[in-house]
GROMACS .gro file of C-alpha atoms in nm:
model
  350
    1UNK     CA    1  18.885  -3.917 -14.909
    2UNK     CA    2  18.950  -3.558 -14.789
    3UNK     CA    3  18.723  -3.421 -15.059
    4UNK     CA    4  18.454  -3.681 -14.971
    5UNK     CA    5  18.448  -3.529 -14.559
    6UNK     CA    6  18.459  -3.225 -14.668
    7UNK     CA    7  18.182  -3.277 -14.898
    8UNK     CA    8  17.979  -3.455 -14.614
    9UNK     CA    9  18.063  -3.170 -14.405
   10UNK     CA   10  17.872  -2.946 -14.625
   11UNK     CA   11  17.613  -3.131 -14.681
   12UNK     CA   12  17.524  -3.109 -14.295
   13UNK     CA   13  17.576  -2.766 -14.272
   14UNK     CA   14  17.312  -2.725 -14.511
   15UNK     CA   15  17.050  -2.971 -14.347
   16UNK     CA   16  17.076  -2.789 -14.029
   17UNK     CA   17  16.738  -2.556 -14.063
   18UNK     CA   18  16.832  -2.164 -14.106
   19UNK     CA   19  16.661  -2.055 -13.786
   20UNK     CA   20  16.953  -2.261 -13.621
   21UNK     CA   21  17.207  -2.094 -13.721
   22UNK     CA   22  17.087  -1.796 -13.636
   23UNK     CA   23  17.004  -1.856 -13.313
   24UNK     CA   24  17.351  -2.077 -13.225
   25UNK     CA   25  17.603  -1.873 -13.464
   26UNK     CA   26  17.765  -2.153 -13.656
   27UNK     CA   27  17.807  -2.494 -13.716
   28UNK     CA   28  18.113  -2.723 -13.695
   29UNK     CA   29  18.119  -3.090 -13.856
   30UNK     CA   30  18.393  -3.322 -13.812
   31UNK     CA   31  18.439  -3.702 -13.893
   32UNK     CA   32  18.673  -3.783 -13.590
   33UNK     CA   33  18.461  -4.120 -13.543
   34UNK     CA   34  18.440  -4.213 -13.872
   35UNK     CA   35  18.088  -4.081 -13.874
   36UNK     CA   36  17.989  -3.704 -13.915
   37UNK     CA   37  17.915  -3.543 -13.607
   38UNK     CA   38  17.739  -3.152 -13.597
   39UNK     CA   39  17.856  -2.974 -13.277
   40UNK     CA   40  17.780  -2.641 -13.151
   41UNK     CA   41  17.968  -2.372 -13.230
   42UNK     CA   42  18.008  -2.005 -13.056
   43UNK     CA   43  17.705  -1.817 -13.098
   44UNK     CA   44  17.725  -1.502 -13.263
   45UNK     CA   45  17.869  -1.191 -12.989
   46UNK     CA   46  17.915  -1.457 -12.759
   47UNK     CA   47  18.245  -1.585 -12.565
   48UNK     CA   48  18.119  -1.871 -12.478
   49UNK     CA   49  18.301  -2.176 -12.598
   50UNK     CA   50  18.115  -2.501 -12.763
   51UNK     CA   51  18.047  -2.746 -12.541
   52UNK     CA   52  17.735  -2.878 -12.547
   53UNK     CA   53  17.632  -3.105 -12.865
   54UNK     CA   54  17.344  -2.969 -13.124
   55UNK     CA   55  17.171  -3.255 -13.134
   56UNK     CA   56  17.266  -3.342 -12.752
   57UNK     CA   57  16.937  -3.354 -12.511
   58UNK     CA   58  16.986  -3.007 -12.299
   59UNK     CA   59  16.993  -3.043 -11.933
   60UNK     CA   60  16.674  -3.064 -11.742
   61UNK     CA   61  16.583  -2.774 -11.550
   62UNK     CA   62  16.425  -2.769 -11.196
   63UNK     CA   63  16.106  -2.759 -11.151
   64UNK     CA   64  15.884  -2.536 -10.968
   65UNK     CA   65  15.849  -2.806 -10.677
   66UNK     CA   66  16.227  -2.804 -10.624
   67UNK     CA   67  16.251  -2.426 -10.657
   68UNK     CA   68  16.027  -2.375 -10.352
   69UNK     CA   69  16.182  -2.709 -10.173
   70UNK     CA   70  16.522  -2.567 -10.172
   71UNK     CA   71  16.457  -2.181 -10.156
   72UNK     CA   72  16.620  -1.953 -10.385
   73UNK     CA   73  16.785  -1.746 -10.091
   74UNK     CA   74  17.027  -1.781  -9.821
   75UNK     CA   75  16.825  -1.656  -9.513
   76UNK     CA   76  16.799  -1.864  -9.204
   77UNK     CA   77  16.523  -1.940  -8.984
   78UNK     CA   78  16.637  -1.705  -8.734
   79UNK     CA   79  16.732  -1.420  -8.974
   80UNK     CA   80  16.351  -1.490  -9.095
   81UNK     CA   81  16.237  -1.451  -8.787
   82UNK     CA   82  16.372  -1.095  -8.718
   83UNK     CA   83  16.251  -0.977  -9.049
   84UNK     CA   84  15.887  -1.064  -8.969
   85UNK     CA   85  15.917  -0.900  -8.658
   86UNK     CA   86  16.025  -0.594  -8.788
   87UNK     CA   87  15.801  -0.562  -9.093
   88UNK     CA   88  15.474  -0.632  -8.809
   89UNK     CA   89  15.593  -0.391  -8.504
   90UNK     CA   90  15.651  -0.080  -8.645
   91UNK     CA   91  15.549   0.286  -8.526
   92UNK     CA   92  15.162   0.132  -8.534
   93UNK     CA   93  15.253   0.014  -8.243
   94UNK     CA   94  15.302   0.304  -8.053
   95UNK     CA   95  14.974   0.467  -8.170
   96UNK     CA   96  14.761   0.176  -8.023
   97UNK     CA   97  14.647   0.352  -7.700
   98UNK     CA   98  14.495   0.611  -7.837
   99UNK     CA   99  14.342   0.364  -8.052
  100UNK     CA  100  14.212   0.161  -7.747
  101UNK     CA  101  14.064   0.492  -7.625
  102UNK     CA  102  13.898   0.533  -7.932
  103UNK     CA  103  13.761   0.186  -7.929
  104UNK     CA  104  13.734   0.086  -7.554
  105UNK     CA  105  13.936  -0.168  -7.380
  106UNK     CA  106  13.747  -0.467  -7.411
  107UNK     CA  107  13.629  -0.373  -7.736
  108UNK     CA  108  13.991  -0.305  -7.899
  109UNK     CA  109  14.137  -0.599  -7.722
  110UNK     CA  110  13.914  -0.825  -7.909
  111UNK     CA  111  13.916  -0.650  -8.223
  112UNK     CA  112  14.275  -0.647  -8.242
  113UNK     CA  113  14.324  -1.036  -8.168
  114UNK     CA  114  14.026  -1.099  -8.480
  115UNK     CA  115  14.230  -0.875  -8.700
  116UNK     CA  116  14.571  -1.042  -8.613
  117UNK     CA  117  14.379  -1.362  -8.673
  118UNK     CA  118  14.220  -1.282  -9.013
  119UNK     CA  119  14.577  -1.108  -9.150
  120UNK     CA  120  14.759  -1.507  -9.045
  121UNK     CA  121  14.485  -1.632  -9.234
  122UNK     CA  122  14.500  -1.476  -9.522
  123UNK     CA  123  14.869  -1.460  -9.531
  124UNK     CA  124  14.904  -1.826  -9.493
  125UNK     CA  125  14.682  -1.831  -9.772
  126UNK     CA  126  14.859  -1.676 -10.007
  127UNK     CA  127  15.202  -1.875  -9.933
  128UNK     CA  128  15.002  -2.142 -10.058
  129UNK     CA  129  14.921  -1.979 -10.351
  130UNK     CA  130  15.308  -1.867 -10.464
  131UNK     CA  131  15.350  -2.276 -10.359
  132UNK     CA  132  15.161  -2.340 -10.634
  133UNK     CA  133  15.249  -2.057 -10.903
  134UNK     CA  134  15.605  -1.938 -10.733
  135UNK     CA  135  15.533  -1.618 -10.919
  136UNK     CA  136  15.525  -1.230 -10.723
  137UNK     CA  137  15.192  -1.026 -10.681
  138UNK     CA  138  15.098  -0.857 -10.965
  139UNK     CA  139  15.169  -1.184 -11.177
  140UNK     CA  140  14.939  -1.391 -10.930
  141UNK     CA  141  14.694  -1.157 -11.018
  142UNK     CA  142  14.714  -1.192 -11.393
  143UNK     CA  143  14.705  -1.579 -11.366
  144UNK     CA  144  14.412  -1.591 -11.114
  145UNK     CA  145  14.146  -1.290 -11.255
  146UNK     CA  146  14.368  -1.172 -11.574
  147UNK     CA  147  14.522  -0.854 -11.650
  148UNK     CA  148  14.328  -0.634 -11.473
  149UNK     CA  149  14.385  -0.777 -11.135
  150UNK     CA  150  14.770  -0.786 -11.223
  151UNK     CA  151  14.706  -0.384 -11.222
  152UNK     CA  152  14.487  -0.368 -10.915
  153UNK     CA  153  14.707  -0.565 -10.726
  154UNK     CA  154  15.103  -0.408 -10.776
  155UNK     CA  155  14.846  -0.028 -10.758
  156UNK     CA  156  14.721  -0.166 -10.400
  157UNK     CA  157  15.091  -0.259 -10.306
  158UNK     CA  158  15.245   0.090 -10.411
  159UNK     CA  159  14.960   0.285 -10.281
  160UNK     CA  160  14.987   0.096  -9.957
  161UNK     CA  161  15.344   0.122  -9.910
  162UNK     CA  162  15.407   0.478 -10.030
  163UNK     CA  163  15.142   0.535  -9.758
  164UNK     CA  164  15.314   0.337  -9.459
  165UNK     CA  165  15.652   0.494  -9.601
  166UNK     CA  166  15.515   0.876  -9.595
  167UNK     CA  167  15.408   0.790  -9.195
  168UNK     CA  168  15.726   0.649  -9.105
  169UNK     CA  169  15.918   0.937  -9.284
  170UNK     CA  170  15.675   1.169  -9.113
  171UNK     CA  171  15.708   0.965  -8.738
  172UNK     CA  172  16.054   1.028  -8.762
  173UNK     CA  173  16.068   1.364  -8.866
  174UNK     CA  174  15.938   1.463  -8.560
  175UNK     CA  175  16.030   1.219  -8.294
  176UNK     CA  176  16.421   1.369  -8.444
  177UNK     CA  177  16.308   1.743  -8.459
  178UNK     CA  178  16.190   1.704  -8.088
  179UNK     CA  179  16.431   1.532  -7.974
  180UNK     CA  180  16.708   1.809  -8.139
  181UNK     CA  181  16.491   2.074  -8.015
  182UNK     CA  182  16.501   1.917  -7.621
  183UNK     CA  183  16.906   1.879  -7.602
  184UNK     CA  184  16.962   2.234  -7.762
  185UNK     CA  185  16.704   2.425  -7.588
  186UNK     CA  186  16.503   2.558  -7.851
  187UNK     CA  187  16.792   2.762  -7.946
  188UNK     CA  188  16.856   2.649  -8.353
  189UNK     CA  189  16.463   2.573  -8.473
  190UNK     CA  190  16.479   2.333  -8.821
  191UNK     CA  191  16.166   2.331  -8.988
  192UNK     CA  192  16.031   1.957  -9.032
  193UNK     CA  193  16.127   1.957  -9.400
  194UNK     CA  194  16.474   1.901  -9.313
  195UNK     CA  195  16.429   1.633  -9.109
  196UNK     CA  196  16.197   1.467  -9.360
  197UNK     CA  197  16.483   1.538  -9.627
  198UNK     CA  198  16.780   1.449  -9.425
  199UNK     CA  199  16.690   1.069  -9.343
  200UNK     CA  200  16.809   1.009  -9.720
  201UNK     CA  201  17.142   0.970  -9.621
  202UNK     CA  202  17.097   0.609  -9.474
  203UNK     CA  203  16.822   0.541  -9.706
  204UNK     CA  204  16.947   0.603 -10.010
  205UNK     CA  205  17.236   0.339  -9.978
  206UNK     CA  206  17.026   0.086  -9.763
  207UNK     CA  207  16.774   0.135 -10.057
  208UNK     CA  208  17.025  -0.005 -10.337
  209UNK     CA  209  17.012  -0.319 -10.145
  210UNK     CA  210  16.878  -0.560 -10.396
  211UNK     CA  211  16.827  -0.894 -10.190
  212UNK     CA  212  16.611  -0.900  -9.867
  213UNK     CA  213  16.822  -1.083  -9.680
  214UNK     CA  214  17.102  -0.845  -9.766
  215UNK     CA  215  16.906  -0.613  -9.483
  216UNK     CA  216  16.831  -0.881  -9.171
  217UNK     CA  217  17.132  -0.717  -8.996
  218UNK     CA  218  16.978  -0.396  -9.026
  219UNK     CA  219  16.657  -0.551  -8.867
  220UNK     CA  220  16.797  -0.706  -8.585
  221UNK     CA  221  16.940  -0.402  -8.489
  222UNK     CA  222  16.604  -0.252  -8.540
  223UNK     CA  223  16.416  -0.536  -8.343
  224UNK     CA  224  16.680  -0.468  -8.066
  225UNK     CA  225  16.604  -0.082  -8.020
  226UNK     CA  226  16.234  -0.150  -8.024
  227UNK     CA  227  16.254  -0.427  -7.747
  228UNK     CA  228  16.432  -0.148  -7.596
  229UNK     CA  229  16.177   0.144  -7.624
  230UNK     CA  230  15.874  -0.101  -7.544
  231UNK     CA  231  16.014  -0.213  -7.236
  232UNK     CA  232  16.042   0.140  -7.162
  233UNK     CA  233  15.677   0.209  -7.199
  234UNK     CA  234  15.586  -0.113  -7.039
  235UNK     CA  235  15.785  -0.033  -6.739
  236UNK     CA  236  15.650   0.312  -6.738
  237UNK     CA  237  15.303   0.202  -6.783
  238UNK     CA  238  15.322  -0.043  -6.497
  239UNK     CA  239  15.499   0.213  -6.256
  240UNK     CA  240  15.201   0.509  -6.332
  241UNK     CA  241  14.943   0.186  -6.273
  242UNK     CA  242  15.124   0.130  -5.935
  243UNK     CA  243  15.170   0.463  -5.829
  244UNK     CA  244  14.846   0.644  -5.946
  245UNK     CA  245  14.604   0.425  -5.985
  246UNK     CA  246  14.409   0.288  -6.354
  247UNK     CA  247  14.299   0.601  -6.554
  248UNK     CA  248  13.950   0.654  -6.652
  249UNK     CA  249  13.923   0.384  -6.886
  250UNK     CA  250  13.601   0.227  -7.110
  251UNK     CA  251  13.537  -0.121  -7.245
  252UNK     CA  252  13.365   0.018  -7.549
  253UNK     CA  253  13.353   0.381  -7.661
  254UNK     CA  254  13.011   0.417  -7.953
  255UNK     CA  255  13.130   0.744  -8.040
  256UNK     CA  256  13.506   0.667  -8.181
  257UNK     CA  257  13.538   0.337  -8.191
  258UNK     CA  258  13.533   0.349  -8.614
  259UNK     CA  259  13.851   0.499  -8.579
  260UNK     CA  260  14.029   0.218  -8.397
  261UNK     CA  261  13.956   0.002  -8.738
  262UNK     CA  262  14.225   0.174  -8.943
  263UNK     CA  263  14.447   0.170  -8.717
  264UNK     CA  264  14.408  -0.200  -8.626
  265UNK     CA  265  14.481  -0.263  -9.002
  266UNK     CA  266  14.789  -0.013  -8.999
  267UNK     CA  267  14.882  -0.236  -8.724
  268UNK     CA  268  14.949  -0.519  -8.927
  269UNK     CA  269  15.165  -0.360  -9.245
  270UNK     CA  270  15.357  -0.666  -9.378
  271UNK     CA  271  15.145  -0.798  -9.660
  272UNK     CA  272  15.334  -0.653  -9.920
  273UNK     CA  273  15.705  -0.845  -9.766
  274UNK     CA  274  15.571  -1.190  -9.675
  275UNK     CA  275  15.667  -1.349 -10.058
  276UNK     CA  276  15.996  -1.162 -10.055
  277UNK     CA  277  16.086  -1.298  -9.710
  278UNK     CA  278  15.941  -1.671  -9.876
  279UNK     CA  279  16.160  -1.622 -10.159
  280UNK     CA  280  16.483  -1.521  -9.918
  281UNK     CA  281  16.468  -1.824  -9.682
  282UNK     CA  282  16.672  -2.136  -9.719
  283UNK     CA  283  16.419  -2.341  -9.608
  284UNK     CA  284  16.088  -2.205  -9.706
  285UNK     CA  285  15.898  -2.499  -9.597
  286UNK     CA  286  15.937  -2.338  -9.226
  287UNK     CA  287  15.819  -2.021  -9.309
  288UNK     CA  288  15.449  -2.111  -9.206
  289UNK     CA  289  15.585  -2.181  -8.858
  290UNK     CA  290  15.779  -1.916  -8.837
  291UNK     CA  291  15.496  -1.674  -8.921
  292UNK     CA  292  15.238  -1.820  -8.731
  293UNK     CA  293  15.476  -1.766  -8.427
  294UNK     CA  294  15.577  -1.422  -8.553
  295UNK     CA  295  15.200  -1.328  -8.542
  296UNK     CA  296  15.131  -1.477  -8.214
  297UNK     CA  297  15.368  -1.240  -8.054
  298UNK     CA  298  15.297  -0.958  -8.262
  299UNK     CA  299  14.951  -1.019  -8.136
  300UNK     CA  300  15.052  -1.019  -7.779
  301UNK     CA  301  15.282  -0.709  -7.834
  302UNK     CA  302  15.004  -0.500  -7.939
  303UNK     CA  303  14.711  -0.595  -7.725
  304UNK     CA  304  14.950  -0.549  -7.390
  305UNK     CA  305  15.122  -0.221  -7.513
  306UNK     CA  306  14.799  -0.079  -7.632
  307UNK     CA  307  14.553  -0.190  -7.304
  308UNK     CA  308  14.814  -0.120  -7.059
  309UNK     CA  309  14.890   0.221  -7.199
  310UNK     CA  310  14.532   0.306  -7.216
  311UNK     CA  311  14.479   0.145  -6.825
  312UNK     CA  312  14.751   0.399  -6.690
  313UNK     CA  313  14.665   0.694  -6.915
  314UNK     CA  314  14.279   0.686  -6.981
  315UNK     CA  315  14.143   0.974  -7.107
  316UNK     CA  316  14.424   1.166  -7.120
  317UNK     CA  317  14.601   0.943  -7.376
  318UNK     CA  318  14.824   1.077  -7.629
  319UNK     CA  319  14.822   1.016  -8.005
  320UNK     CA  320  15.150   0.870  -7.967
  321UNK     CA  321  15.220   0.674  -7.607
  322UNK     CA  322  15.597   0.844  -7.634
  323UNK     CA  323  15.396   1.186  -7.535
  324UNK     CA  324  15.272   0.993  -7.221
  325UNK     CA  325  15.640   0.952  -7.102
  326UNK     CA  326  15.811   1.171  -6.830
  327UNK     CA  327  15.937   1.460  -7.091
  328UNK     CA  328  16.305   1.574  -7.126
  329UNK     CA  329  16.463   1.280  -6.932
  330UNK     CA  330  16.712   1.096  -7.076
  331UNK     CA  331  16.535   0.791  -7.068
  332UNK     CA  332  16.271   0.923  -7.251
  333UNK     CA  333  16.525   1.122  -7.515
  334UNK     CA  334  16.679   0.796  -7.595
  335UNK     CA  335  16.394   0.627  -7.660
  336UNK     CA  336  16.250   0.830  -7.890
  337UNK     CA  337  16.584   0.816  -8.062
  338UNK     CA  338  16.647   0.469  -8.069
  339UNK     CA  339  16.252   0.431  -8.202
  340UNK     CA  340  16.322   0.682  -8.433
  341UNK     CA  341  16.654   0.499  -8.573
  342UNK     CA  342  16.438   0.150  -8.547
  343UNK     CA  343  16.152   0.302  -8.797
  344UNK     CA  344  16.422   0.429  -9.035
  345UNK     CA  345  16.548   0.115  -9.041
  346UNK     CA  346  16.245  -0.023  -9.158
  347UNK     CA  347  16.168   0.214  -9.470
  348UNK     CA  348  16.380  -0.022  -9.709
  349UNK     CA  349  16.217  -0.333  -9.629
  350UNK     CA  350  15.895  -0.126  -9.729
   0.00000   0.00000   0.00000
């Protein structure tokens, strides 16, 4: 009888195809039931002990559907929320009043809420699109148009973002250089360079964050000290207003108004995190909501800080609003500090 199982034993092992051994390692048969039975056994370099049957249907998987249902992150509503906010208002925002003297008031005003309309749009669009692929970019792309778009599309992203990440490197460079230059009178002059090279040393470890979510502190933080500095220029704005009078203002300007497009789109700079963000929440159905809410006040943000700014400045507007601001006071000092730390904040997400 022993020679017979072991005989039947044998005879399994070699019915058992050759590509399946290779791929699972080896193969056990036993006679515990009084029939032969072929079980798994370890696969070749592997730890892992046999527990799942050869011949036993494998477990389903989830599909797509119930990928995007349940999310694959761990980020909350809220913690969504701040993360849109920062990846929208940025330091675009404080170049829009020299944008809405380039353009004209009524002119810019308008523009600005089409553009903010058009970017919901299309963003909304492409949610539904990863709804229906759950795949990133450049792999959208390739399913939609084929290879080559897979290669437009992830060039377009790094282009884009190396170029919003060079202006925010820049933007802080010299909003810190000022500001060292104001407290020590002049007195130790560091060439930009070394403020440019000297904001690796936060960005290098908030860089090695993997997950998204892993950084939605780090945003809220960054949403706080930019409620912070616009309330500063709103206040300001409203006080020169009161005080002096509207500046010399225009609804539409023919001469510059080209140049208000660019920075209308430079405005709006978080194409290239809304799937990420998707991906990170925990309930991703929301995340239509929560962007369409996001943009509303984004919208909002923009048009008041850049009309009002350009109503209490007029033609004396400065490239950046911060320029505008009573200089050397310690309002104005921490401001462009806690800006400065707000836009650093926000080169990682990028």
């Amino acid at each position: 009888d022993v020679e017979n199982e072991d005989n039947g034993a044998e005879a399994v092992r070699e019915s058992v195809p050759p590509h399946v051994l290779r791929a699972y390692g080896s193969i056990e048969a036993t006679n515990d039931t009084g029939g032969i039975s072929v079980r798994q056994g370890t696969p070749a370099g592997s730890m892992q002990s046999p527990r799942v049957g050869l011949l036993q249907r494998p477990r389903k998987q989830r599909s797509t559907q119930a990928v995007i249902a349940t999310g694959s992150g761990g980020a909350s509503v809220r913690k969504t929320f701040f993360l849109l906010i920062k990846s929208f208002i940025g330091s675009g925002v404080l170049f829009l009043p020299r944008a809405f003297y380039n353009g004209g008031l009524a002119f810019s005003a308008i523009l600005m809420v089409l553009v903010a309309g058009a970017s919901l749009y299309t963003m909304l669009l492409l949610v539904r699109s990863y709804e229906r692929v759950h795949c990133g970019y450049g792999e959208m792309g390739r399913r939609l148009y084929g290879p080559w778009m897979e290669r437009v599309v992830l060039f377009s992203i790094v282009m884009s973002q190396l170029g919003f990440s060079c202006a925010s490197a820049i933007f802080v460079a010299t909003n810190m250089r000022d500001l060292f230059n104001a407290v020590t009178g002049c007195q130790h002059r560091l060439p930009l360079d070394f403020w440019v090279v000297v904001q690796m040393v936060p960005l290098v470890p908030l860089c090695l964050v993997r997950h998204i979510k892993g950084l939605s502190g780090v945003a809220l933080l960054a949403d706080v000290f930019i409620v912070g500095g616009l309330a500063y220029v709103w206040t300001t704005d409203v006080a020169t207003i009161s005080r002096l009078g509207m500046g010399y203002v225009r609804n539409f300007n023919p001469e510059n108004y080209a140049l208000f497009l660019g920075t209308a789109a430079y405005t709006f700079e978080g194409y290239a995190l809304i799937l990420p963000i998707v991906d990170a929440m925990r309930r991703p159905e929301k995340f239509s909501t929560v962007l369409s809410l996001v943009m509303l006040i984004c919208g909002a943000v923009c048009v008041s800080i850049g009309g009002l700014s350009y109503a209490a400045f007029g033609d004396k507007t400065e490239a950046i609003v911060l320029l505008n601001m009573p200089s050397n006071t310690v309002a104005t000092l921490t401001v462009q500090l806690l800006y400065s730390v707000a836009i650093l904040f926000t080169t990682p997400l990028m």
